[in-house]
Short mmCIF file of C-alpha atoms in Angstrom, two decimals:
data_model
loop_
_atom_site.label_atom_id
_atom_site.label_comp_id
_atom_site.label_asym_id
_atom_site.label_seq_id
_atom_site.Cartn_x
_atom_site.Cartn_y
_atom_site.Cartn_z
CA UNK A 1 163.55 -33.30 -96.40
CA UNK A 2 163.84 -33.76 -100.29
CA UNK A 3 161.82 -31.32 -102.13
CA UNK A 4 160.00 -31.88 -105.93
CA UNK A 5 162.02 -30.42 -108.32
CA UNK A 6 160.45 -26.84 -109.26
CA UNK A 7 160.41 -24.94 -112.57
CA UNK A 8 163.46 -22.77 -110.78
CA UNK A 9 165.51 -25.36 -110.91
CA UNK A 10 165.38 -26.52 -114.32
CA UNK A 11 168.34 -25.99 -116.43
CA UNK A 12 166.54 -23.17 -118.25
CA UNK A 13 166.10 -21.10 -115.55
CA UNK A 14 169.34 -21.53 -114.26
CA UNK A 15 171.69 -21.76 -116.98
CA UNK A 16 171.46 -18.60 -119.36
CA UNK A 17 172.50 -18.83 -122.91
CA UNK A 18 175.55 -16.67 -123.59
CA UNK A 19 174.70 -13.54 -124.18
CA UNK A 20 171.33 -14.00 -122.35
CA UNK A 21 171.30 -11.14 -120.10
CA UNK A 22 171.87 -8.29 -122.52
CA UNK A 23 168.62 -9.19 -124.29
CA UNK A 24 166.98 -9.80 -121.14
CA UNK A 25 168.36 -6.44 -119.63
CA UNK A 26 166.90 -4.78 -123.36
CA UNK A 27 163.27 -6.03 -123.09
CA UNK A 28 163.29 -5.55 -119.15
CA UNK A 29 164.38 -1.95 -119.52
CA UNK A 30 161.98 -0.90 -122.49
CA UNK A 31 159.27 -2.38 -120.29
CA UNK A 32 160.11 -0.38 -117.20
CA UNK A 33 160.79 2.67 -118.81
CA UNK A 34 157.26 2.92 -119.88
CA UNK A 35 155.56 1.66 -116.15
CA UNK A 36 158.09 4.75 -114.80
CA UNK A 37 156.87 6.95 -117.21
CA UNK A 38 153.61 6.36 -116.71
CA UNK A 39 153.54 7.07 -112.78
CA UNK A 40 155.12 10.22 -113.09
CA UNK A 41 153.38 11.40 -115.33
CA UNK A 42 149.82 10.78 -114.42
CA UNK A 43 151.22 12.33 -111.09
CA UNK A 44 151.89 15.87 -112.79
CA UNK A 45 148.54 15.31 -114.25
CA UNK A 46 145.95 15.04 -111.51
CA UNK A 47 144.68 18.46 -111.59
CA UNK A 48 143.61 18.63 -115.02
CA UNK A 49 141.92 15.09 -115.03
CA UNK A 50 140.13 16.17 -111.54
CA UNK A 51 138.74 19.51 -113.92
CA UNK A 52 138.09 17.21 -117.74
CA UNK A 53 135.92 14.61 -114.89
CA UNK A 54 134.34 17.20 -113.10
CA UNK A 55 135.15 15.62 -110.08
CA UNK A 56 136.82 16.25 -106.62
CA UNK A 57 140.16 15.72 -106.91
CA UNK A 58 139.75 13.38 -103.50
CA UNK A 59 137.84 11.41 -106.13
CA UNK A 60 140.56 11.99 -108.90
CA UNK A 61 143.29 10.96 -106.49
CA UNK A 62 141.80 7.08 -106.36
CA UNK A 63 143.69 7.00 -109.71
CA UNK A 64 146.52 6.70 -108.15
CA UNK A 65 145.40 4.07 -105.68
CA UNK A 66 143.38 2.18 -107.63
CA UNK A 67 146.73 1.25 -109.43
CA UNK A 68 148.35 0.67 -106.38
CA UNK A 69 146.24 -1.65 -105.06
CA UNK A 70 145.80 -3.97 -107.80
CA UNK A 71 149.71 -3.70 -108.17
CA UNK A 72 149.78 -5.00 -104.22
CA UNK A 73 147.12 -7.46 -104.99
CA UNK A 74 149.05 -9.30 -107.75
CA UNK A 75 153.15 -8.87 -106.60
CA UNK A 76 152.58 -11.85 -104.21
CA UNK A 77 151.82 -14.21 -107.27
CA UNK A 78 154.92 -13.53 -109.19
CA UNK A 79 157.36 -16.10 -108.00
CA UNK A 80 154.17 -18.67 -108.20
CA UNK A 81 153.06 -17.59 -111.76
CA UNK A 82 157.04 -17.62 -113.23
CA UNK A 83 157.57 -20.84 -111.92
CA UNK A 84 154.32 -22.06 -113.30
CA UNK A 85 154.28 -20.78 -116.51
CA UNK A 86 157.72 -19.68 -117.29
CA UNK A 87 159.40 -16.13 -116.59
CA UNK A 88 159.02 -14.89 -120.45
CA UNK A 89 155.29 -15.77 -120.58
CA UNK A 90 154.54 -14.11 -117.10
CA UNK A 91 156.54 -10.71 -118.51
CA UNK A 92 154.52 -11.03 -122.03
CA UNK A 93 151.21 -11.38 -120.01
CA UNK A 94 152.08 -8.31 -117.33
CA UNK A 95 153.50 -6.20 -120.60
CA UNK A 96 149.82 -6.80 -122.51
CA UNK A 97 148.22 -5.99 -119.27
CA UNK A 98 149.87 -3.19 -118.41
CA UNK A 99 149.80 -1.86 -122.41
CA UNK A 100 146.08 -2.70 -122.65
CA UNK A 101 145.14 -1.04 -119.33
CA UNK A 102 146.83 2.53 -121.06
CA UNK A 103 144.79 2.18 -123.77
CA UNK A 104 141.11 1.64 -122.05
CA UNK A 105 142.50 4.50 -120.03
CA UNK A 106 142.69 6.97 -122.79
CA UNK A 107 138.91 5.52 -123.68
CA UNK A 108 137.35 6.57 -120.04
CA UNK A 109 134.17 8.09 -120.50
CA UNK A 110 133.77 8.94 -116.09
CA UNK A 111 135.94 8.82 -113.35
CA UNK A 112 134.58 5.93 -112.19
CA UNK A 113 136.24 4.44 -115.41
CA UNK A 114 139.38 6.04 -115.39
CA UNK A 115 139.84 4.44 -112.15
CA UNK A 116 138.93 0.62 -113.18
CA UNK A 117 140.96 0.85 -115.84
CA UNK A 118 144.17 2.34 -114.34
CA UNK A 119 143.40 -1.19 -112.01
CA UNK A 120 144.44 -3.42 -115.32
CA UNK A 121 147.24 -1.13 -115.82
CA UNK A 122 147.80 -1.99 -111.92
CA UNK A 123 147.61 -5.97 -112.02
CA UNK A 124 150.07 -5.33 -115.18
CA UNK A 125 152.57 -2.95 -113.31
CA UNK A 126 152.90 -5.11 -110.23
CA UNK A 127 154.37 -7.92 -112.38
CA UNK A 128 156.73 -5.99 -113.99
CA UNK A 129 159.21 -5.34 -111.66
CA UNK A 130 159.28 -8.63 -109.83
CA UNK A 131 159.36 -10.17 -113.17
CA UNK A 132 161.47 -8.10 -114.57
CA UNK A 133 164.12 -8.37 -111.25
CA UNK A 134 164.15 -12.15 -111.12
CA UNK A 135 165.26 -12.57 -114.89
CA UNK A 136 168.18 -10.25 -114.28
CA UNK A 137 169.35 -11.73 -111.09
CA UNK A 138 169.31 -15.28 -112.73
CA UNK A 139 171.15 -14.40 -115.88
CA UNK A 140 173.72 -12.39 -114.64
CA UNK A 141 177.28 -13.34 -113.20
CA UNK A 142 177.33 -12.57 -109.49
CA UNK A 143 180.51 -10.53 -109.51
CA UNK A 144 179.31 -8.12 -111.91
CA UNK A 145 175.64 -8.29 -110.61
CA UNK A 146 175.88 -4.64 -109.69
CA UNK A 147 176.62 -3.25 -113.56
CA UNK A 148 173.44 -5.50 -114.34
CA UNK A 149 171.23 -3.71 -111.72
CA UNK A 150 172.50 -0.25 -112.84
CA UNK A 151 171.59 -0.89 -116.28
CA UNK A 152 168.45 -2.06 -114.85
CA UNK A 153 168.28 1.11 -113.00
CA UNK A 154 167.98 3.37 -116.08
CA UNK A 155 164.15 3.86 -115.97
CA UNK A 156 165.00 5.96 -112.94
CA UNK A 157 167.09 7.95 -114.77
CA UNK A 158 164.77 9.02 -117.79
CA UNK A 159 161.31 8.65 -115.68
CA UNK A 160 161.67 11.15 -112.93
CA UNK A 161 163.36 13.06 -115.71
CA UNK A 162 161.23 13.04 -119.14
CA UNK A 163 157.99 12.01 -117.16
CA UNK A 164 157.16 15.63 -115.47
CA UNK A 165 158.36 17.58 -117.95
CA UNK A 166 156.55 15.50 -120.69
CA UNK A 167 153.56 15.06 -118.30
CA UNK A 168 153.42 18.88 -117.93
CA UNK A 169 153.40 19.66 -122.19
CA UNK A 170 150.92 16.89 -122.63
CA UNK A 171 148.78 18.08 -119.81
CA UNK A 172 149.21 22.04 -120.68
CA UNK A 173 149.38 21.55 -124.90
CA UNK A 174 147.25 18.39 -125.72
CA UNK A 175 144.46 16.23 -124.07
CA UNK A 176 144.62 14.45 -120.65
CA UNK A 177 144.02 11.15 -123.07
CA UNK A 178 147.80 11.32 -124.23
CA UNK A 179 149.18 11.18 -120.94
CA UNK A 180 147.98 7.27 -121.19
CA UNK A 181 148.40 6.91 -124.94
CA UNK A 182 152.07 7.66 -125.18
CA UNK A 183 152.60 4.23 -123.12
CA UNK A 184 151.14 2.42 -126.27
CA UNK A 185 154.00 2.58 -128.88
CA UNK A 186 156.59 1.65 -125.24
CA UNK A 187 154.33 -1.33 -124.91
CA UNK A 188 153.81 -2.06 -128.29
CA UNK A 189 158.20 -2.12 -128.51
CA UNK A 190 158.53 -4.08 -125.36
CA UNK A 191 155.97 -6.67 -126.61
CA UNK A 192 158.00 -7.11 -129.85
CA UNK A 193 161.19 -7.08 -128.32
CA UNK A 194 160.42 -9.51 -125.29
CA UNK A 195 158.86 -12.13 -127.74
CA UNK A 196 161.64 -12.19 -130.13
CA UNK A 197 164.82 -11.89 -127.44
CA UNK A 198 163.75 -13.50 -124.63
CA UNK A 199 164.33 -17.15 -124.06
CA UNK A 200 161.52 -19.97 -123.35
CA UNK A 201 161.47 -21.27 -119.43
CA UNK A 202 160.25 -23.23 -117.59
CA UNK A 203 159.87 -26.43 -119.62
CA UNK A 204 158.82 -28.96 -116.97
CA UNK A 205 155.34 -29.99 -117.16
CA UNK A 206 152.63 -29.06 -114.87
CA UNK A 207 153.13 -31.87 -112.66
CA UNK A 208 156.32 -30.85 -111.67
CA UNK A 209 155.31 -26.65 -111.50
CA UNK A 210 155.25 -25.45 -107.94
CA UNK A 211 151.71 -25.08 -106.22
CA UNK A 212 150.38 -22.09 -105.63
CA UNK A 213 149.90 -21.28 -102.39
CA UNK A 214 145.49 -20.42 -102.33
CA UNK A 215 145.44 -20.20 -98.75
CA UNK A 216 148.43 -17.83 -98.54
CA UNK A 217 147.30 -15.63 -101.96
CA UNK A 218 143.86 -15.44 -100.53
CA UNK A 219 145.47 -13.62 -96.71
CA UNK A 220 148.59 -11.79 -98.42
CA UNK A 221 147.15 -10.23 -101.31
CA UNK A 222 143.77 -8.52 -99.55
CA UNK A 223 145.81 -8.12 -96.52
CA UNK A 224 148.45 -6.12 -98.58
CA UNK A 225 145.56 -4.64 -100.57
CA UNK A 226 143.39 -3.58 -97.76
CA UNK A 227 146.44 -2.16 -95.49
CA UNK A 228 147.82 0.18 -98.74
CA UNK A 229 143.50 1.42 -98.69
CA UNK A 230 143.28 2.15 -95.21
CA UNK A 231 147.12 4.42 -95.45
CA UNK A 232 145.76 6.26 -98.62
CA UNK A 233 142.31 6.74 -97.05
CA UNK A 234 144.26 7.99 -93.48
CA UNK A 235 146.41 9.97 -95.88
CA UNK A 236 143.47 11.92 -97.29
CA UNK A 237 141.19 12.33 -94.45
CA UNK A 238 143.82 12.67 -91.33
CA UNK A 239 142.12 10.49 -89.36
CA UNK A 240 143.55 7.34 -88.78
CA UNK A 241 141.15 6.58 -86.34
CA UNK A 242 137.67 6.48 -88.02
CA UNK A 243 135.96 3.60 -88.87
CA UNK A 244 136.52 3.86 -92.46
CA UNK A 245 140.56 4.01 -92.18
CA UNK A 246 140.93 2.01 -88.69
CA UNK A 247 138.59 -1.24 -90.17
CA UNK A 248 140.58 -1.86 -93.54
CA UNK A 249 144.06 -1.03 -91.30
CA UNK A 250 143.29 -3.74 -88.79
CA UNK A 251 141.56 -6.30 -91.23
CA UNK A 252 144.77 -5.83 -93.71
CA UNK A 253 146.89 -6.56 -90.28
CA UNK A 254 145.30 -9.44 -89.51
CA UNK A 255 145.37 -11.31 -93.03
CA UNK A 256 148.92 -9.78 -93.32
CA UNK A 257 149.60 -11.92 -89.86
CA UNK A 258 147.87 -14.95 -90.73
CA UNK A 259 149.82 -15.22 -93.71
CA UNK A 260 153.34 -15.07 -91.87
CA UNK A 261 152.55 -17.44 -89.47
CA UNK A 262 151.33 -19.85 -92.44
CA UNK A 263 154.38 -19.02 -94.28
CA UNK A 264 156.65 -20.36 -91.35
CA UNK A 265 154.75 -23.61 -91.29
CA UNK A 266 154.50 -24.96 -94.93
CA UNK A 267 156.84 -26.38 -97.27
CA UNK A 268 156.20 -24.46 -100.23
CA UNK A 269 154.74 -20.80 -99.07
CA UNK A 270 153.61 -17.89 -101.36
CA UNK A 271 156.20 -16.21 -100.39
CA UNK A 272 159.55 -17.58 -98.70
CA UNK A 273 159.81 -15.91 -95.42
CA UNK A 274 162.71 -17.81 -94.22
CA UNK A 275 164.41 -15.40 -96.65
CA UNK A 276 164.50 -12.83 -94.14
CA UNK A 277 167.51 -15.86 -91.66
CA UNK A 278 169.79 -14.47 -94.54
CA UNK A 279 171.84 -11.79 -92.25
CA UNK A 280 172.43 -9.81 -95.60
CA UNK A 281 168.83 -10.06 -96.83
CA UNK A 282 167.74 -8.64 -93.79
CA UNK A 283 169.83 -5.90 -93.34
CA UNK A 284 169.11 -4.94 -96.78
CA UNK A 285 164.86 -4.78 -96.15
CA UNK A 286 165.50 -2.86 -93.32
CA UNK A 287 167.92 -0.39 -94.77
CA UNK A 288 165.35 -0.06 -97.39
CA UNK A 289 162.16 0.11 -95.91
CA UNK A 290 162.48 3.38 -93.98
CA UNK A 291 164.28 4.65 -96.34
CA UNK A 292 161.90 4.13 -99.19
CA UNK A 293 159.19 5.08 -97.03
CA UNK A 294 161.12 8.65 -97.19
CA UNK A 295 162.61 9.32 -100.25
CA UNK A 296 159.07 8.35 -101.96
CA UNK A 297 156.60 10.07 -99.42
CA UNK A 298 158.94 13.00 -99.96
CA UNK A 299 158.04 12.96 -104.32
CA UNK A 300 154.79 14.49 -103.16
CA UNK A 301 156.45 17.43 -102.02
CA UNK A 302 158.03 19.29 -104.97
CA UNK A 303 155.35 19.52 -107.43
CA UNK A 304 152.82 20.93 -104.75
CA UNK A 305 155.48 22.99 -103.23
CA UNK A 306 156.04 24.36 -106.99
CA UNK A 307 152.58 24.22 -108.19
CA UNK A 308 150.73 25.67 -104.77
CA UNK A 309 152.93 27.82 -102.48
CA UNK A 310 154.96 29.37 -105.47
CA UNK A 311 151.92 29.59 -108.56
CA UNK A 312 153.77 27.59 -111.20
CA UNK A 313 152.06 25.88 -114.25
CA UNK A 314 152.41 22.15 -114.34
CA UNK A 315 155.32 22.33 -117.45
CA UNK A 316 157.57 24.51 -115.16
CA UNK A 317 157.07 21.94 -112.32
CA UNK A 318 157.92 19.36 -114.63
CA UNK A 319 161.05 21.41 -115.56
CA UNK A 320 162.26 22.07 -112.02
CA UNK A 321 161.79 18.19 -110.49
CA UNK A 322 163.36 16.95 -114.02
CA UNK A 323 167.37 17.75 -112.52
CA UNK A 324 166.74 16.01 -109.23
CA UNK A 325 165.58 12.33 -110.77
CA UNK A 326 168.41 13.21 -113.43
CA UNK A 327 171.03 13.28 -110.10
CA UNK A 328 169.28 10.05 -109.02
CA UNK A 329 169.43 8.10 -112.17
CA UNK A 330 173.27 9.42 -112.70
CA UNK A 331 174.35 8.51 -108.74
CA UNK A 332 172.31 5.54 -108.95
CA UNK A 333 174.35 4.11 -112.57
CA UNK A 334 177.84 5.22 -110.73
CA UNK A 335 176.91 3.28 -107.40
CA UNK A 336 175.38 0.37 -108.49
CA UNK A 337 178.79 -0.48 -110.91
CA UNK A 338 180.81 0.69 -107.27
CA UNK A 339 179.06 -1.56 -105.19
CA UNK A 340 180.57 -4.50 -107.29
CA UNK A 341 184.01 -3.51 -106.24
CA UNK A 342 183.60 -1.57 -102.58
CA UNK A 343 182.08 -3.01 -99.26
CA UNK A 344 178.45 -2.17 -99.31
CA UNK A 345 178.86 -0.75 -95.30
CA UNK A 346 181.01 1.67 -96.85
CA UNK A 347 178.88 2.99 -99.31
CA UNK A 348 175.41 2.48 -98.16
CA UNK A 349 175.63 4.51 -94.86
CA UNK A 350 177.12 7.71 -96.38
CA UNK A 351 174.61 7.78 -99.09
CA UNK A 352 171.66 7.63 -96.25
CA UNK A 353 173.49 10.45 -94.48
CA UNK A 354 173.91 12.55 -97.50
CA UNK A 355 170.24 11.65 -98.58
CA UNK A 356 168.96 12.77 -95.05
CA UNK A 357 171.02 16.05 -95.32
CA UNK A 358 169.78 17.51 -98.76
CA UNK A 359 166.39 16.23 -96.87
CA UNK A 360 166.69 18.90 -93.96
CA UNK A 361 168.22 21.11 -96.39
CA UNK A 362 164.91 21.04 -98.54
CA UNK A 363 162.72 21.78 -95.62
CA UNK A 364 164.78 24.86 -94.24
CA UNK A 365 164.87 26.30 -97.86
CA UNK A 366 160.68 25.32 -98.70
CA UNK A 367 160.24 26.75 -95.05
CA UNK A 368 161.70 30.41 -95.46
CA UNK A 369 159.37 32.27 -97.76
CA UNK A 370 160.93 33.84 -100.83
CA UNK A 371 163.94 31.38 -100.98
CA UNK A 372 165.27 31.62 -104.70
CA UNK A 373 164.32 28.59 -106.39
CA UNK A 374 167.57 26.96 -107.20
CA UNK A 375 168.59 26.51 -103.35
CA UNK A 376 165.33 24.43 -102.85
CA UNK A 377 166.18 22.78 -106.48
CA UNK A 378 169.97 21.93 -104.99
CA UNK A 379 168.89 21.08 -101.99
CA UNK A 380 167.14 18.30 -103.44
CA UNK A 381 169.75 17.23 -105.76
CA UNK A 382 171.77 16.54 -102.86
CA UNK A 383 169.13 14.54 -101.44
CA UNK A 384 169.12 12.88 -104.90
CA UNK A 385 172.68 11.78 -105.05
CA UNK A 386 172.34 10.15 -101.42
CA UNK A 387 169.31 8.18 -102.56
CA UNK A 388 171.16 7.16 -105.91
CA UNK A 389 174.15 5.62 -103.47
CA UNK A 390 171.03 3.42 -101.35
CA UNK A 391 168.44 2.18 -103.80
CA UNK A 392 169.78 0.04 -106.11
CA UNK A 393 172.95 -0.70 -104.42
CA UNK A 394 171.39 -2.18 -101.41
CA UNK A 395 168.57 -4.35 -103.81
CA UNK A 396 172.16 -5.50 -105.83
CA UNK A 397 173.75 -6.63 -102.40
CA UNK A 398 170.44 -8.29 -100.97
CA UNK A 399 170.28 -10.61 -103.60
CA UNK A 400 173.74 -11.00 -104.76
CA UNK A 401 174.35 -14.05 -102.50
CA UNK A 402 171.57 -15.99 -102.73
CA UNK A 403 171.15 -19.45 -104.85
CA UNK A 404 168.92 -19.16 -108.33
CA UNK A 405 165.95 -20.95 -107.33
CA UNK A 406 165.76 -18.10 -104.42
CA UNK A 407 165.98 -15.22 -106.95
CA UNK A 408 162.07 -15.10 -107.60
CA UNK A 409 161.00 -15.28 -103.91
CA UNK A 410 163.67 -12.47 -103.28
CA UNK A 411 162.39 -10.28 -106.09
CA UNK A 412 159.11 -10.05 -105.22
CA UNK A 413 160.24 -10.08 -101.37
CA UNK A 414 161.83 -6.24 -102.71
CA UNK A 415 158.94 -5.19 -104.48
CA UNK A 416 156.33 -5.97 -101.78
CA UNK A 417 158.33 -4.02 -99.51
CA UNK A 418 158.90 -1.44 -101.88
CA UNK A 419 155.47 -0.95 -102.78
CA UNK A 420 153.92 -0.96 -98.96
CA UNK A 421 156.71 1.11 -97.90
CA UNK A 422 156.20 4.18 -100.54
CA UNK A 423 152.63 3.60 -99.67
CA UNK A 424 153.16 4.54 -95.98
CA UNK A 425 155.97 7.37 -96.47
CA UNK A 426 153.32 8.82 -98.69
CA UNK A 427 150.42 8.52 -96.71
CA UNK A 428 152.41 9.86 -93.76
CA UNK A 429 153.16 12.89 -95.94
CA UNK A 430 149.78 13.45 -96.94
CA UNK A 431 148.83 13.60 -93.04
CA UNK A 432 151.77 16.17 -92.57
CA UNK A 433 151.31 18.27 -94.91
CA UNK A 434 147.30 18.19 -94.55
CA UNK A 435 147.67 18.84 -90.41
CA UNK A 436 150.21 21.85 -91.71
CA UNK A 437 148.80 23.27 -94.63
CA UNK A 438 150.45 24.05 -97.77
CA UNK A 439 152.52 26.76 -95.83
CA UNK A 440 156.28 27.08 -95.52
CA UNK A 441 155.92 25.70 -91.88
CA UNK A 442 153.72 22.98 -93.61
CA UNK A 443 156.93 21.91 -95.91
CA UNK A 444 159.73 22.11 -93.79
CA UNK A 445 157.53 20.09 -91.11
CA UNK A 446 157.00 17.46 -93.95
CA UNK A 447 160.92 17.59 -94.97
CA UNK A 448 161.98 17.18 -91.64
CA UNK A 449 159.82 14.12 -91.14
CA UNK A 450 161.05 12.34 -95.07
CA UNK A 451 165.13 13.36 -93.35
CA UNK A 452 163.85 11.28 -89.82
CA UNK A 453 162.85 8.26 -91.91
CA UNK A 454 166.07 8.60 -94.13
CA UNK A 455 168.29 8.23 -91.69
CA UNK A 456 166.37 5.29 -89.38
CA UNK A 457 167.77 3.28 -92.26
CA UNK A 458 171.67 4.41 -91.30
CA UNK A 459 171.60 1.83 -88.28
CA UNK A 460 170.43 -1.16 -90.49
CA UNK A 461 172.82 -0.31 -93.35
CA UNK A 462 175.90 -0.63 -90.96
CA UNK A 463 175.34 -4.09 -90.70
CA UNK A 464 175.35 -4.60 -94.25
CA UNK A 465 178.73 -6.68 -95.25
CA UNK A 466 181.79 -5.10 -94.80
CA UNK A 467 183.68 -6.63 -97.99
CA UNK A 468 182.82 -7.02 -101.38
CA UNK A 469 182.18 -10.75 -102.34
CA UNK A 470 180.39 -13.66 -101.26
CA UNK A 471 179.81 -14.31 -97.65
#
């Protein structure tokens, strides 16, 4: 059946002006350097906010998830809101949010504040990626998409790296307030630099913009929202089964359900599910989603392991998880530019194995007491380089295939499962290592559980194509 022509398919989305993508690929960078930053840092940070607050740092902790649900809440409205009002305008609007957000941050008076406000930052952040993704994917050639995703993969290189060792100074040498205000001059840059280099979209008239999808927003969104609350509530308390965790669990379920079955029956859904008939697509969410469900429930591990069972101030945390997102963002920019030339199946599968090694290696060396610190530091670099051959390797294939006016609904299709994923792996971590105790049983019982996840992703990546090219 014909279809109304949508804002995707306008020549402006689809045809990029020559040299397009490598002002696209500057503004998207800047932007995600600073969202990277931000997380890891406020991570390294949670102690000394829970003491400035004088508050529990169960209450402390809701900074974190306050972000992450409003970032759940709004990723389903990305494809909708680019082809509505344009790709460039949606980026400006999640950069102002997100750069805004930081700054009422740094202004919090209570806890209670701290957490509303690191929800703008949230409703910023969750457009950012998607966004960000969708732009790239549409303006670059498909042979060479993999150099476009490394480059995109940078902010994994210098976050994991510069944001716990910067997090740590700020935190032990200035105020908590900075670890939100550095974010303004990064916003402040990506704001100039996306209104300047980025090209107007989307110029059909509203007529002729998709619909969005109220029905599905108003099931995904609080379903996606209300399942992430009930993981980081089970991840706190251990107790999966009390009201308080089961009710928001099964409620998110439900909504999550109604949604897919309304997705499979309209024209124009939220949120194309029919995505998921591509056998390449496919095999790329499921290589990713256990995987990612390890390798970022595991990020929890390190910086109590260094902080809690070996007495370490936050800066020399900082300093010792710096090398392993340094291996990450170097694998990552190597395997990425690979993946254009060798058969994803061939590269995929041995990163998950060497990922799930340095994994188990991690939790034998955090699980024998007195271990010199630079065979629990290697062990994770080798878990590093494994997770830099997966990541963005498998998004590059998942999408490389796939026509233009698909490229939103895939984008946020990755970040969705991304976020939810990360969510669970580190809610299951939190119920680990809670159950355990911070004890060397307690970490190599958590390790051992991230290295089972990373490698329930090997069977999935095998069926990832076995040749370089289009299918």
């Amino acid at each position: 059946m014909p279809t109304a022509p949508t804002a995707e398919d306008s020549p402006a989305a689809l045809g990029p002006a020559p040299g397009q993508l490598g002002r696209i690929l500057a503004v998207v960078i800047t932007g995600a350097v600073m969202s990277v930053l931000d997380m890891t840092i406020v991570n390294v940070a949670l102690d000394r906010l829970s003491e400035s607050f004088g508050s529990p740092l169960e209450t402390i902790q809701w900074t974190a998830t306050a972000y992450t649900l409003a970032l759940a809440a709004v990723i389903p409205a990305a494809a909708w809101a680019m082809g509505r009002i344009g790709a460039k305008r949606t980026y400006l609007t999640a950069l102002s949010l997100f750069t805004l957000g930081s700054l009422l941050a740094a202004c919090a008076w209570s806890a209670g504040s701290l957490i509303a406000f690191r929800a703008v930052q949230g409703l910023g952040g969750g457009l950012l990626m998607p966004v960000g993704m969708t732009m790239v994917m549409r303006a670059a050639d498909r042979d060479r998409l993999g150099r476009a995703m490394a480059l995109l993969g940078l902010p994994v290189l210098v976050g994991p790296v510069a944001g716990p060792v910067l997090g740590g100074w700020l935190v032990d040498t200035a105020s908590w307030q900075w670890i939100f205000l550095v974010n303004l001059p990064v916003g402040a840059a990506a704001l100039i630099l996306a209104a300047k280099l980025l090209r107007p979209d989307s110029p059909l008239g509203a007529a002729a913009s998709p619909r969005l999808d109220l029905p599905g927003l108003l099931s995904l969104s609080p379903g996606l929202a209300l399942l992430l609350y009930g993981l980081s509530r089970g991840g706190e308390s251990g107790r999966f089964l009390s009201p308080g965790v089961l009710a928001p669990l099964l409620g998110g379920a439900v909504l999550v359900a109604a949604f897919v079955r309304r997705a499979l029956r309209v024209p124009e859904p939220l949120l194309d599910l029919r995505l998921l008939c591509d056998r390449t697509f496919a095999a790329a969410i499921g290589t990713l989603a256990p995987f990612t469900c390890g390798y970022f429930g595991s990020m929890l591990l390190a910086p109590v392991y260094w902080q809690q069972a070996r007495g370490l101030s936050a800066s020399a945390a900082g300093l010792l998880v710096a090398p392993v997102g340094l291996v990450v963002g170097t694998t990552m920019q190597i395997a990425s530019r690979r993946v254009d030339e060798v058969a994803p199946r061939r590269l995929v599968p041995a990163g998950v194995a060497v990922a799930a090694l340095g994994m188990l290696l991690a939790g034998l060396r955090t699980g024998t007491p007195g271990v010199p610190g630079w065979q629990v530091v290697g062990s994770l670099m080798v878990m590093g380089i494994g997770a830099g051959m997966v990541l963005m390797p498998t998004m590059t294939t998942a999408g490389r295939d796939l026509p233009a006016a698909r490229m939103a609904a895939a984008s946020t299709a990755l970040s969705i499962n991304s976020q939810l994923c990360a969510s669970v792996g580190t809610a299951l971590t939190s119920v680990v290592l809670g159950a355990t105790g911070t004890t060397p049983a307690g970490f190599r019982t958590a390790y051992a559980v991230a290295a089972g996840l990373l490698a329930l992703s090997l069977l999935p990546a095998l069926r990832l194509p076995g040749r370089r090219g289009r299918r």
